[in-house]
Amino acid sequence: MYRVIKVLNNNSILALSSPENNEVIILGKGIGFGKKISESIKNIENAKIYTLEKQSVPGEALKSAASVKPEFLEIANDIIIETEKAFGKVDNEILLPLADHIAFAIERMKKGLNISNPLNNDIKALFNEEYIVALKGKDIIKKVTGFTITDDEVGYITLHIHSSLDVENVSESMQVAIAVRDCITSIEDNLDIKINTTSLSYSRLMSHIKYMVARAFKGETIKLDMNDYIKTQLPHAYEIASDTCKKLSKRLKKEFDDVEIGYLAMHIERVFKDEQS
């Protein structure tokens, strides 16, 4: 059962759950229509309930939710639903930060301001599945607000989506993207090439680094050690891979298993050959 605290609009209300007494946002078509403050609601169907209990100060979450225009809560809710379709379980704590971000993005657009995202290509390659969902979010935002957000903004929404699927928050996801970009730049400098960010080999390299970083965060290792073979067959790529792993480890403050060097070297060699062909 839920007791209405505030009706935001016909599709969203703030409420308290009973008997837990948790602060929640309830979003669903027509859920707020005709509702009154202190009214009890039972048997909620076709609606999503977002619990705000993680907020440290009672009432602060509701103030935060009430400060965001309902249309942006609904947009964020629709993006979360698309994320659930693609990935299954999602951390619903994404709702308010995502709604806030979209609200500010639209406000900036109204003022003719746009924030660039120099890491957009890297984010797209690192978190491609999340990026595809964010593109659906772009369509949702256009439909509701009439504004078409830039691809740079799609990249930032991608980070919010990724943060709802992993232990990383948005800031940490951005730090991973920055660290990976630095390493890609280092690889380019060592190979004396400029990697085509739209190429298949680049996509494979970024995908490999993404899972390499994920293994480091989870403390997982690859069982098959290819280092001796790769060090002999691809010495230059191996040297670059070793240096790259050291830089990533220092930047992310995570230890990378030595086994990772050989596998990364193979991807570096593939990129080099593809760029030379």
Coordinates of C-alpha atoms in Angstrom, one line a residue:
M1 CA 0.0 0.0 0.0
Y2 CA 1.1 3.6 -0.7
R3 CA 0.1 6.9 0.7
V4 CA 0.2 9.9 -1.7
I5 CA 2.5 12.8 -0.6
K6 CA 2.3 14.8 -3.8
V7 CA 0.8 14.4 -7.3
L8 CA 3.3 15.6 -9.9
N9 CA 1.1 15.1 -12.9
N10 CA -1.3 12.5 -14.3
N11 CA 1.5 10.0 -14.8
S12 CA 3.6 10.5 -11.7
I13 CA 3.2 10.8 -7.9
L14 CA 5.4 10.9 -4.8
A15 CA 4.3 8.6 -2.0
L16 CA 5.2 6.7 1.1
S17 CA 5.1 2.9 1.2
S18 CA 3.4 1.0 4.0
P19 CA 4.5 -0.5 6.3
E20 CA 8.1 0.2 5.3
N21 CA 7.6 3.9 5.2
N22 CA 10.0 4.3 2.3
E23 CA 9.8 7.4 0.0
V24 CA 9.0 6.4 -3.5
I25 CA 8.2 7.8 -7.0
I26 CA 5.4 5.9 -8.8
L27 CA 5.4 6.4 -12.6
G28 CA 2.7 5.1 -14.9
K29 CA 0.1 6.2 -17.4
G30 CA -2.8 7.8 -15.5
I31 CA -1.4 6.8 -12.0
G32 CA -1.9 10.4 -10.7
F33 CA -5.2 11.2 -12.2
G34 CA -7.7 12.2 -9.6
K35 CA -5.4 11.3 -6.7
K36 CA -5.4 13.4 -3.5
I37 CA -2.8 14.0 -0.9
S38 CA -2.9 11.3 1.9
E39 CA -5.0 9.0 -0.3
S40 CA -4.1 5.4 -0.1
I41 CA -3.3 3.4 -3.2
K42 CA -3.5 -0.4 -3.6
N43 CA -3.0 -2.9 -6.4
I44 CA -0.8 -0.7 -8.6
E45 CA -0.6 -2.1 -12.1
N46 CA 1.3 -1.0 -15.2
A47 CA 3.4 1.3 -13.2
K48 CA 7.1 1.4 -12.0
I49 CA 7.9 2.1 -8.4
Y50 CA 11.3 3.8 -7.6
T51 CA 12.3 3.5 -3.9
L52 CA 14.4 6.5 -2.7
E53 CA 15.5 4.9 0.6
K54 CA 19.2 5.1 -0.2
Q55 CA 19.1 8.9 0.3
S56 CA 20.8 9.7 3.6
V57 CA 18.6 12.5 4.8
P58 CA 14.8 11.8 5.1
G59 CA 12.8 14.0 2.8
E60 CA 15.7 15.1 0.7
A61 CA 15.0 12.5 -2.0
L62 CA 11.4 13.8 -2.3
K63 CA 12.6 17.4 -2.5
S64 CA 15.0 16.4 -5.2
A65 CA 12.3 14.4 -7.1
A66 CA 9.8 17.3 -6.8
S67 CA 12.3 19.7 -8.2
V68 CA 12.5 17.8 -11.5
K69 CA 9.8 18.4 -14.0
P70 CA 7.6 15.3 -14.3
E71 CA 8.2 15.0 -18.0
F72 CA 11.9 14.4 -17.4
L73 CA 11.1 11.7 -14.8
E74 CA 8.9 10.1 -17.4
I75 CA 11.6 10.3 -20.0
A76 CA 14.1 8.7 -17.6
N77 CA 11.6 6.0 -16.7
D78 CA 11.0 5.2 -20.4
I79 CA 14.8 4.9 -20.9
I80 CA 15.1 2.7 -17.9
I81 CA 12.4 0.4 -19.3
E82 CA 14.3 0.2 -22.6
T83 CA 17.5 -0.6 -20.6
E84 CA 15.6 -3.4 -18.8
K85 CA 14.5 -4.8 -22.1
A86 CA 18.1 -4.9 -23.3
F87 CA 19.8 -6.0 -20.1
G88 CA 17.3 -7.3 -17.6
K89 CA 18.2 -6.1 -14.1
V90 CA 18.8 -2.3 -13.7
D91 CA 19.7 -0.2 -10.6
N92 CA 16.7 2.1 -10.4
E93 CA 18.8 4.7 -8.5
I94 CA 19.6 5.9 -12.1
L95 CA 16.2 7.6 -12.3
L96 CA 16.9 11.0 -10.6
P97 CA 20.5 11.5 -11.9
L98 CA 19.4 10.6 -15.5
A99 CA 16.3 12.8 -15.3
D100 CA 18.4 15.7 -13.9
H101 CA 21.0 15.3 -16.7
I102 CA 18.3 15.3 -19.4
A103 CA 16.6 18.3 -17.9
F104 CA 19.9 20.3 -17.9
A105 CA 20.7 19.1 -21.5
I106 CA 17.3 20.5 -22.7
E107 CA 17.8 23.7 -20.8
R108 CA 21.2 24.2 -22.4
M109 CA 19.7 23.6 -25.8
K110 CA 17.1 26.2 -25.2
K111 CA 19.9 28.6 -24.5
G112 CA 21.8 27.5 -27.6
L113 CA 24.5 25.9 -25.6
N114 CA 26.0 22.4 -26.3
I115 CA 28.5 20.5 -24.2
S116 CA 31.1 18.6 -26.3
N117 CA 32.1 15.1 -25.5
P118 CA 35.6 14.3 -26.8
L119 CA 35.3 10.7 -25.5
N120 CA 32.1 10.0 -27.4
N121 CA 33.7 7.6 -29.9
D122 CA 35.5 5.8 -27.1
I123 CA 32.3 5.6 -25.0
K124 CA 30.4 4.2 -28.1
A125 CA 33.1 1.5 -28.6
L126 CA 33.5 0.7 -24.9
F127 CA 29.8 0.5 -24.1
N128 CA 28.2 -0.2 -27.5
E129 CA 25.1 -2.0 -26.2
E130 CA 24.4 0.8 -23.7
Y131 CA 24.9 3.3 -26.5
I132 CA 22.3 1.6 -28.6
V133 CA 19.8 2.0 -25.8
A134 CA 20.8 5.7 -25.3
L135 CA 20.0 6.2 -29.0
K136 CA 16.5 5.0 -28.2
G137 CA 16.5 7.5 -25.4
K138 CA 17.4 10.2 -28.0
D139 CA 14.1 9.3 -29.8
I140 CA 12.2 9.4 -26.6
I141 CA 13.5 12.8 -25.7
K142 CA 12.6 14.1 -29.2
K143 CA 9.1 12.7 -29.0
V144 CA 8.4 14.3 -25.5
T145 CA 10.3 17.6 -25.7
G146 CA 10.6 18.3 -29.4
F147 CA 14.4 18.7 -29.0
T148 CA 17.0 16.5 -30.7
I149 CA 19.9 16.0 -28.4
T150 CA 23.4 15.7 -29.9
D151 CA 25.4 12.5 -30.2
D152 CA 27.7 13.9 -27.6
E153 CA 24.8 14.0 -25.1
V154 CA 23.9 10.4 -26.2
G155 CA 27.4 9.5 -25.0
Y156 CA 26.8 11.0 -21.6
I157 CA 23.4 9.2 -21.3
T158 CA 25.3 6.0 -22.2
L159 CA 27.4 6.4 -19.1
H160 CA 24.3 6.8 -16.9
I161 CA 22.9 3.6 -18.4
H162 CA 26.2 1.7 -17.9
S163 CA 26.4 2.9 -14.3
S164 CA 23.0 1.3 -13.7
L165 CA 24.3 -2.1 -14.9
D166 CA 27.7 -2.2 -13.1
V167 CA 29.4 -1.3 -9.8
E168 CA 30.8 1.8 -11.4
N169 CA 29.1 5.2 -11.0
V170 CA 29.0 7.7 -13.9
S171 CA 32.2 9.4 -12.7
E172 CA 34.0 6.1 -12.5
S173 CA 32.7 5.1 -16.0
M174 CA 34.0 8.4 -17.3
Q175 CA 37.4 7.7 -15.7
V176 CA 37.6 4.3 -17.4
A177 CA 36.8 6.0 -20.7
I178 CA 39.5 8.6 -20.1
A179 CA 42.1 6.0 -19.1
V180 CA 41.3 3.9 -22.2
R181 CA 41.6 7.0 -24.4
D182 CA 45.0 7.8 -23.0
C183 CA 46.1 4.3 -23.6
I184 CA 44.8 4.3 -27.2
T185 CA 46.7 7.6 -27.8
S186 CA 49.8 5.9 -26.4
I187 CA 49.3 2.9 -28.7
E188 CA 48.9 5.3 -31.7
D189 CA 52.1 7.1 -30.7
N190 CA 54.1 3.9 -30.4
L191 CA 52.8 2.6 -33.7
D192 CA 53.1 6.0 -35.4
I193 CA 49.5 5.7 -36.8
K194 CA 46.1 7.2 -36.3
I195 CA 43.6 4.5 -35.6
N196 CA 40.3 4.8 -37.5
T197 CA 37.7 4.9 -34.8
T198 CA 35.0 3.5 -37.1
S199 CA 37.1 0.4 -38.1
L200 CA 36.3 -3.1 -37.0
S201 CA 39.8 -3.6 -35.6
Y202 CA 39.3 -0.5 -33.4
S203 CA 36.0 -1.8 -32.2
R204 CA 37.6 -5.2 -31.3
L205 CA 40.4 -3.5 -29.5
M206 CA 38.1 -1.3 -27.4
S207 CA 35.9 -4.3 -26.7
H208 CA 38.9 -6.3 -25.5
I209 CA 40.1 -3.4 -23.3
K210 CA 36.6 -3.1 -21.8
Y211 CA 36.5 -6.7 -20.7
M212 CA 40.1 -6.6 -19.6
V213 CA 39.2 -3.7 -17.3
A214 CA 36.1 -5.5 -16.1
R215 CA 38.2 -8.6 -15.2
A216 CA 40.7 -6.4 -13.3
F217 CA 37.8 -4.8 -11.3
K218 CA 36.4 -8.3 -10.5
G219 CA 39.7 -9.9 -9.8
E220 CA 39.2 -12.4 -12.6
T221 CA 42.0 -13.9 -14.7
I222 CA 42.4 -15.7 -18.1
K223 CA 43.5 -19.3 -17.8
L224 CA 45.5 -19.7 -21.0
D225 CA 48.9 -17.9 -20.9
M226 CA 50.0 -16.8 -24.3
N227 CA 52.8 -14.5 -23.2
D228 CA 55.9 -16.5 -24.1
Y229 CA 54.6 -17.2 -27.6
I230 CA 53.5 -13.6 -28.2
K231 CA 56.6 -12.1 -26.7
T232 CA 58.6 -14.1 -29.3
Q233 CA 56.4 -13.6 -32.3
L234 CA 55.2 -10.0 -31.7
P235 CA 57.9 -8.4 -29.6
H236 CA 57.0 -4.8 -30.4
A237 CA 53.3 -5.2 -29.9
Y238 CA 54.0 -7.1 -26.6
E239 CA 56.2 -4.2 -25.4
I240 CA 53.4 -1.7 -26.2
A241 CA 50.8 -3.9 -24.5
S242 CA 53.0 -4.2 -21.4
D243 CA 53.4 -0.4 -21.2
T244 CA 49.6 0.0 -21.8
C245 CA 48.7 -2.3 -19.0
K246 CA 51.0 -0.5 -16.6
K247 CA 49.4 2.8 -17.5
L248 CA 45.9 1.5 -17.1
S249 CA 46.8 -0.1 -13.8
K250 CA 48.3 3.2 -12.5
R251 CA 45.4 5.3 -13.8
L252 CA 42.6 3.0 -12.5
K253 CA 44.5 1.8 -9.4
K254 CA 43.8 -1.8 -10.4
E255 CA 46.2 -4.6 -10.9
F256 CA 46.1 -6.3 -14.3
D257 CA 47.2 -9.9 -14.5
D258 CA 50.4 -10.4 -16.6
V259 CA 48.4 -12.9 -18.8
E260 CA 46.5 -9.9 -20.2
I261 CA 49.6 -8.5 -21.9
G262 CA 49.8 -11.2 -24.6
Y263 CA 46.1 -11.0 -25.5
L264 CA 46.2 -7.2 -25.7
A265 CA 49.3 -7.4 -27.9
M266 CA 47.5 -9.6 -30.4
H267 CA 44.8 -6.9 -30.8
I268 CA 47.4 -4.2 -31.1
E269 CA 49.1 -6.1 -33.8
R270 CA 45.8 -6.6 -35.7
V271 CA 45.1 -2.8 -35.5
F272 CA 48.6 -2.1 -36.9
K273 CA 48.2 -4.5 -39.8
D274 CA 44.6 -3.2 -40.6
E275 CA 45.8 0.4 -40.6
Q276 CA 48.7 -0.4 -42.8
S277 CA 46.6 -2.3 -45.4

